[in-house]
Each structure stands twice: as structure tokens, then as C-alpha cells.
PDB file of C-alpha atoms in Angstrom:
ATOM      1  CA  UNK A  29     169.877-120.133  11.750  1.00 45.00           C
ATOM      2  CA  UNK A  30     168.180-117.513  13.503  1.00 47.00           C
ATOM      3  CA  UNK A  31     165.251-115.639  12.376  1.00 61.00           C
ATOM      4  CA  UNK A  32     166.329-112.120  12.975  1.00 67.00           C
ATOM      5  CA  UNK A  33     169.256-110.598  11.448  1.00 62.00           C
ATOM      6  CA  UNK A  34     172.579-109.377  13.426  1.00 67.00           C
ATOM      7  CA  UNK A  35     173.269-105.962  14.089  1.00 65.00           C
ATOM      8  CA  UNK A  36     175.379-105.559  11.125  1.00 61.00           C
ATOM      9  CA  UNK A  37     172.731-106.897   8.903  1.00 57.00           C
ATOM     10  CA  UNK A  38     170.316-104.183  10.483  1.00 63.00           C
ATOM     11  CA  UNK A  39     172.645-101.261  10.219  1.00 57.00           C
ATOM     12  CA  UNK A  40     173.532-101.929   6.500  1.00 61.00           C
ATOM     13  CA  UNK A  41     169.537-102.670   5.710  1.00 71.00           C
ATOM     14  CA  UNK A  42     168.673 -99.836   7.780  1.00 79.00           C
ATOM     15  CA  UNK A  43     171.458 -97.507   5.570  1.00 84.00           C
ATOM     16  CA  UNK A  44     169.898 -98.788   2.248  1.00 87.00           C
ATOM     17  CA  UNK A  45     166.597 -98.054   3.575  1.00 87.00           C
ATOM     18  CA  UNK A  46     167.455 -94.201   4.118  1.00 90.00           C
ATOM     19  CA  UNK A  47     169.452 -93.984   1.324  1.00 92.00           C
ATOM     20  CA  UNK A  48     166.356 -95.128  -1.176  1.00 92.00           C
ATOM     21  CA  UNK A  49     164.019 -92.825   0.544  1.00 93.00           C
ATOM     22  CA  UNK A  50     166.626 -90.127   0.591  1.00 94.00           C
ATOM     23  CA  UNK A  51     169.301 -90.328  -1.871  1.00 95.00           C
ATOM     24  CA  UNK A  52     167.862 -88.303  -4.676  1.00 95.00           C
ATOM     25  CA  UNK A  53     167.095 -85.606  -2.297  1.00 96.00           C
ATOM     26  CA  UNK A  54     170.813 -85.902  -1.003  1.00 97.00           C
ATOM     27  CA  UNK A  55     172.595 -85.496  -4.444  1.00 97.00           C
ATOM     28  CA  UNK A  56     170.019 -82.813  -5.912  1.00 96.00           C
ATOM     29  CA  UNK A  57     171.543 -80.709  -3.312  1.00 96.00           C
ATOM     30  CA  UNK A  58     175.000 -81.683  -4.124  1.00 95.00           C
ATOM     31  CA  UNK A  59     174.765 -81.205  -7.856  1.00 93.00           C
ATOM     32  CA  UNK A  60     173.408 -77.614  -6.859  1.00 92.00           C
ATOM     33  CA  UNK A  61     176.139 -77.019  -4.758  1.00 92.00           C
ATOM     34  CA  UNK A  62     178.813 -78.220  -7.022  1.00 90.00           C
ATOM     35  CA  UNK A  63     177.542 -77.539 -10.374  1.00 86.00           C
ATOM     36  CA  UNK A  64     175.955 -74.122 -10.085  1.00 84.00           C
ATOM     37  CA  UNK A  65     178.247 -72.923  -7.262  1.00 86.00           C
ATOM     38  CA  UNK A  66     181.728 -74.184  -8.995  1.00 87.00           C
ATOM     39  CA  UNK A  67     180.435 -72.197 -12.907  1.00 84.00           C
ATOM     40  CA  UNK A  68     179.593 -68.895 -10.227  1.00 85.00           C
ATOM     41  CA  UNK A  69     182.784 -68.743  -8.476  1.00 86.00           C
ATOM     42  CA  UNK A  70     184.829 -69.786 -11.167  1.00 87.00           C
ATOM     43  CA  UNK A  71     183.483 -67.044 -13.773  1.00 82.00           C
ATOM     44  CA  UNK A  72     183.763 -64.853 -11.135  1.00 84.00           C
ATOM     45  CA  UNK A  73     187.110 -65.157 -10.947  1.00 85.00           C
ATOM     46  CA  UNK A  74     187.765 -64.912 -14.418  1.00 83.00           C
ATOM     47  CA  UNK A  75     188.877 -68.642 -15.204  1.00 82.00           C
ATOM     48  CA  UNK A  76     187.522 -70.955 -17.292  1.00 81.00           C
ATOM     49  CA  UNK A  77     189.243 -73.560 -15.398  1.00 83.00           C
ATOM     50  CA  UNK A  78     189.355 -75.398 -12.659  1.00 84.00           C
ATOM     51  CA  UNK A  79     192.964 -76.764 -11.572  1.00 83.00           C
ATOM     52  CA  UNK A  80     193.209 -77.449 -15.221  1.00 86.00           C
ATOM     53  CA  UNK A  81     190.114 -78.989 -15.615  1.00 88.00           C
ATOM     54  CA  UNK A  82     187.966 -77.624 -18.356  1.00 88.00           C
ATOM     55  CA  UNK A  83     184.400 -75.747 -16.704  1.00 85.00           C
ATOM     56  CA  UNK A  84     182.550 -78.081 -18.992  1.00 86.00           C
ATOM     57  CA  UNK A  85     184.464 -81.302 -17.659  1.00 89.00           C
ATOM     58  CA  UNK A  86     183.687 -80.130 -14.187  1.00 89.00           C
ATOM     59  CA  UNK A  87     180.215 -79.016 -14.456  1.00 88.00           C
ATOM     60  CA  UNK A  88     179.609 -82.468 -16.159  1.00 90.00           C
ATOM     61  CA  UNK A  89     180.964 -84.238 -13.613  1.00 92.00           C
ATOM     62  CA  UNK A  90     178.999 -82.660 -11.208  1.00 92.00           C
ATOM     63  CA  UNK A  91     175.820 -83.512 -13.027  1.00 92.00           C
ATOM     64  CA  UNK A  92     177.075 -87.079 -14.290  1.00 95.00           C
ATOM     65  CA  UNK A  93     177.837 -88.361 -10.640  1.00 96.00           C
ATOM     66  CA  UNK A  94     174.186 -86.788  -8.372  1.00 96.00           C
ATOM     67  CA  UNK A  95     172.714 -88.460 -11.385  1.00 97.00           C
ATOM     68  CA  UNK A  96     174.293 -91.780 -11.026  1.00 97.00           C
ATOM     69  CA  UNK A  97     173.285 -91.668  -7.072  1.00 97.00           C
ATOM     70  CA  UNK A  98     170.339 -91.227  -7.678  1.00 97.00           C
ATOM     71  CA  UNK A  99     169.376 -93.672 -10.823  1.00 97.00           C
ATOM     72  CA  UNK A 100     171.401 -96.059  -7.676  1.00 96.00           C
ATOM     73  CA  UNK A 101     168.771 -94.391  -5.219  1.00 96.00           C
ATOM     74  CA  UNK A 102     166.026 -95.137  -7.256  1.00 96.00           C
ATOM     75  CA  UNK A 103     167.257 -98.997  -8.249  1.00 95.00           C
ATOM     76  CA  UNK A 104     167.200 -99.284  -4.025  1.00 93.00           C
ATOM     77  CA  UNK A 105     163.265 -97.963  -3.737  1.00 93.00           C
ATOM     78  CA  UNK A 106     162.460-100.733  -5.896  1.00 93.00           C
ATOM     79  CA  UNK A 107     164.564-103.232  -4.168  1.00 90.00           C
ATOM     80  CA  UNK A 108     163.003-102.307  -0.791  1.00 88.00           C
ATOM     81  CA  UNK A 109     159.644-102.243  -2.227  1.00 87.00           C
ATOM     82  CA  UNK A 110     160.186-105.417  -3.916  1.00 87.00           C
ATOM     83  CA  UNK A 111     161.386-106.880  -0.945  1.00 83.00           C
ATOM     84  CA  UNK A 112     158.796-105.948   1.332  1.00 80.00           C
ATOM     85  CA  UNK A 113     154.920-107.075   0.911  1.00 72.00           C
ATOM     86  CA  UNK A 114     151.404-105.579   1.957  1.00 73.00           C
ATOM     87  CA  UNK A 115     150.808-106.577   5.582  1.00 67.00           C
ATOM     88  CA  UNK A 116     148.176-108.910   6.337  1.00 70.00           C
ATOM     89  CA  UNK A 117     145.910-108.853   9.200  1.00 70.00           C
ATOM     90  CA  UNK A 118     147.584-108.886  12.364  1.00 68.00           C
ATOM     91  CA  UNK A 119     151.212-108.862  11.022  1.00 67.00           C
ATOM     92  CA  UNK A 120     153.241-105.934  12.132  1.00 68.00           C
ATOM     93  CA  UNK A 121     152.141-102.545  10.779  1.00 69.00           C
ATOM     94  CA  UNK A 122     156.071-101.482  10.190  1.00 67.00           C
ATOM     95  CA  UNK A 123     156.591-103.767   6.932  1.00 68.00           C
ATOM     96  CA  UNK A 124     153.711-101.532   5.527  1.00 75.00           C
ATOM     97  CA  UNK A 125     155.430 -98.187   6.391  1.00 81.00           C
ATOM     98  CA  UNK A 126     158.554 -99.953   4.641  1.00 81.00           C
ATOM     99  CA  UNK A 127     156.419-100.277   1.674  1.00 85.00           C
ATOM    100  CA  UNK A 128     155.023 -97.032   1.956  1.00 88.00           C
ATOM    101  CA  UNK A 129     158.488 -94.882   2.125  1.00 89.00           C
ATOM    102  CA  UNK A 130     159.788 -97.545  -0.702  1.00 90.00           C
ATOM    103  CA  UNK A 131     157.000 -95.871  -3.254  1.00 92.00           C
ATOM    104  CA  UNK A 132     157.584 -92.578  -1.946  1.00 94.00           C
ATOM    105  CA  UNK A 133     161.204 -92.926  -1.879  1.00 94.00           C
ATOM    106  CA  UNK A 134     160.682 -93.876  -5.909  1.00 95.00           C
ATOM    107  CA  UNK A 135     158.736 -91.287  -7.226  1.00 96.00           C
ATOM    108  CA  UNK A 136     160.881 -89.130  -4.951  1.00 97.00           C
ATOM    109  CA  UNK A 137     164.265 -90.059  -6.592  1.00 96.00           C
ATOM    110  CA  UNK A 138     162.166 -90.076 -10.296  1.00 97.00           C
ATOM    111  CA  UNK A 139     161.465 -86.436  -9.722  1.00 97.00           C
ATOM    112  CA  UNK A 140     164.714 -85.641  -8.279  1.00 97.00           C
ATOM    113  CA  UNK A 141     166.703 -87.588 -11.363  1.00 97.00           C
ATOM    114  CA  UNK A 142     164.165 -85.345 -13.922  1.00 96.00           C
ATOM    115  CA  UNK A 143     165.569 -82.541 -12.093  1.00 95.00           C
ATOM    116  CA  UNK A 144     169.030 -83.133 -12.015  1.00 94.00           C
ATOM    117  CA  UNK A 145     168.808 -83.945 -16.298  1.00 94.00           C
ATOM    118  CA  UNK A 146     167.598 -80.735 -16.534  1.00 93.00           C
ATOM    119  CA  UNK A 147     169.627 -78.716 -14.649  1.00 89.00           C
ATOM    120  CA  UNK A 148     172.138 -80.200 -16.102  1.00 87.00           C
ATOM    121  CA  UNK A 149     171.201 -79.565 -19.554  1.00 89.00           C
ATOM    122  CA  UNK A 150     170.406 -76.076 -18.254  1.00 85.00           C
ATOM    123  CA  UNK A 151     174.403 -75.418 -17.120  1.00 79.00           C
ATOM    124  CA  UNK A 152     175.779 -77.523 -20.313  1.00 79.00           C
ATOM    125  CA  UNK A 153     174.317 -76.149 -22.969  1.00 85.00           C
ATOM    126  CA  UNK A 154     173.853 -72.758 -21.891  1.00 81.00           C
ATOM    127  CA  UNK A 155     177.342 -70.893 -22.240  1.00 77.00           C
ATOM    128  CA  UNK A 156     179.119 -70.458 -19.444  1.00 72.00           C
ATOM    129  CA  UNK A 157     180.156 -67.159 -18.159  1.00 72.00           C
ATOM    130  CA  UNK A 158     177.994 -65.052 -19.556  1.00 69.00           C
ATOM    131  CA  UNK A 159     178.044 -61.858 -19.143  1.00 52.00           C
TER     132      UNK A 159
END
């Protein structure tokens, strides 16, 4: 068995890494996009629905699903930082900027999850198409 992983192994670690550092980030601009952008242009044209979707059902889902991304972001951080250790003396100085993003990545998706709650709460409760 070798010691280093295959190229597959290394492109799906590699995707999890980015996607715990940068997930949260990635679906805080999707639920603005979708959930703020799909109550504007559909109040604007005078609807309040969507292909026969309720608003509210739409809205929701566009703050349900950036949330659950990034609660699944945030799970990875702590995987990654789990996985990786504090480098000792000599050992390669990458594992520590693994370790370093992982926290970062964390906290990142934390605020980006507090966020996302609230601007969802924001669009639900609020009525929509006010005017």
C-alpha cells in the first residue's frame, strides 16, 4: 500500500478542502440571488407565484437549501481540522496551513449560516410584496 494517495483521492480531498473553506461563502451568495432576487422580480410582476409554487414555498426553499450547504460546509471544516494536526518541528509547513484554513473555513461558514437564518427570517416573516 502506498503512502501517498492517487490522483482521484487528491482531487476529491482537494474538492472537500475548498468546499469547507468556501462553501458558506458560495451559498450566502446563492440564497441572495435566489431568495431576494426571485420575491423582487416576482412582485414586480404582479404574481404571487412562481410556476405554481407559492412565494413563501420558494423563498423557503431558497433559504432551507444555502442553509443546508453550509451546516454541510461547516461539518467539512471540522472534518479537515480534525483530520489534520499541528506540525511538529521539521514536518512540512502545508499540514499547518490545512489547519489554519480548516478554523477559518469554520468560523467562516458559522458566520455565513447566522447570516443566511436571518435573512431568511428577514424575507419569511416580513410580508411579501409590499408596497
Amino acid at each position: 500500500m502506498s503512502a501517498h494517495p492517487g490522483p482521484r483521492a487528491r482531487l476529491a480531498g482537494g474538492l472537500l478542502f475548498w468546499y469547507a473553506v468556501l462553501g458558506g461563502a458560495v451559498a450566502w451568495a446563492v440564497h441572495l440571488l435566489a431568495g431576494w432576487g426571485v420575491d423582487e422580480l416576482t412582485c414586480a410582476s404582479g404574481s404571487d407565484h412562481i410556476g405554481g409554487v407559492p412565494l413563501r414555498a420558494a423563498v423557503g426553499a431558497a433559504v432551507a437549501l444555502p442553509a443546508l450547504a453550509t451546516v454541510g460546509a461547516l461539518l467539512a471544516a471540522v472534518l479537515l481540522w480534525r483530520r489534520t494536526h499541528p506540525p511538529s518541528e521539521g514536518e512540512d509547513r502545508s499540514v499547518g496551513r490545512g489547519r489554519l484554513l480548516a478554523v477559518v473555513g469554520f468560523w467562516s461558514n458559522l458566520l455565513f449560516l447566522t447570516i443566511i437564518v436571518l435573512g431568511g427570517v428577514a424575507l419569511l416573516v416580513l410580508p411579501p410584496c409590499q408596497r
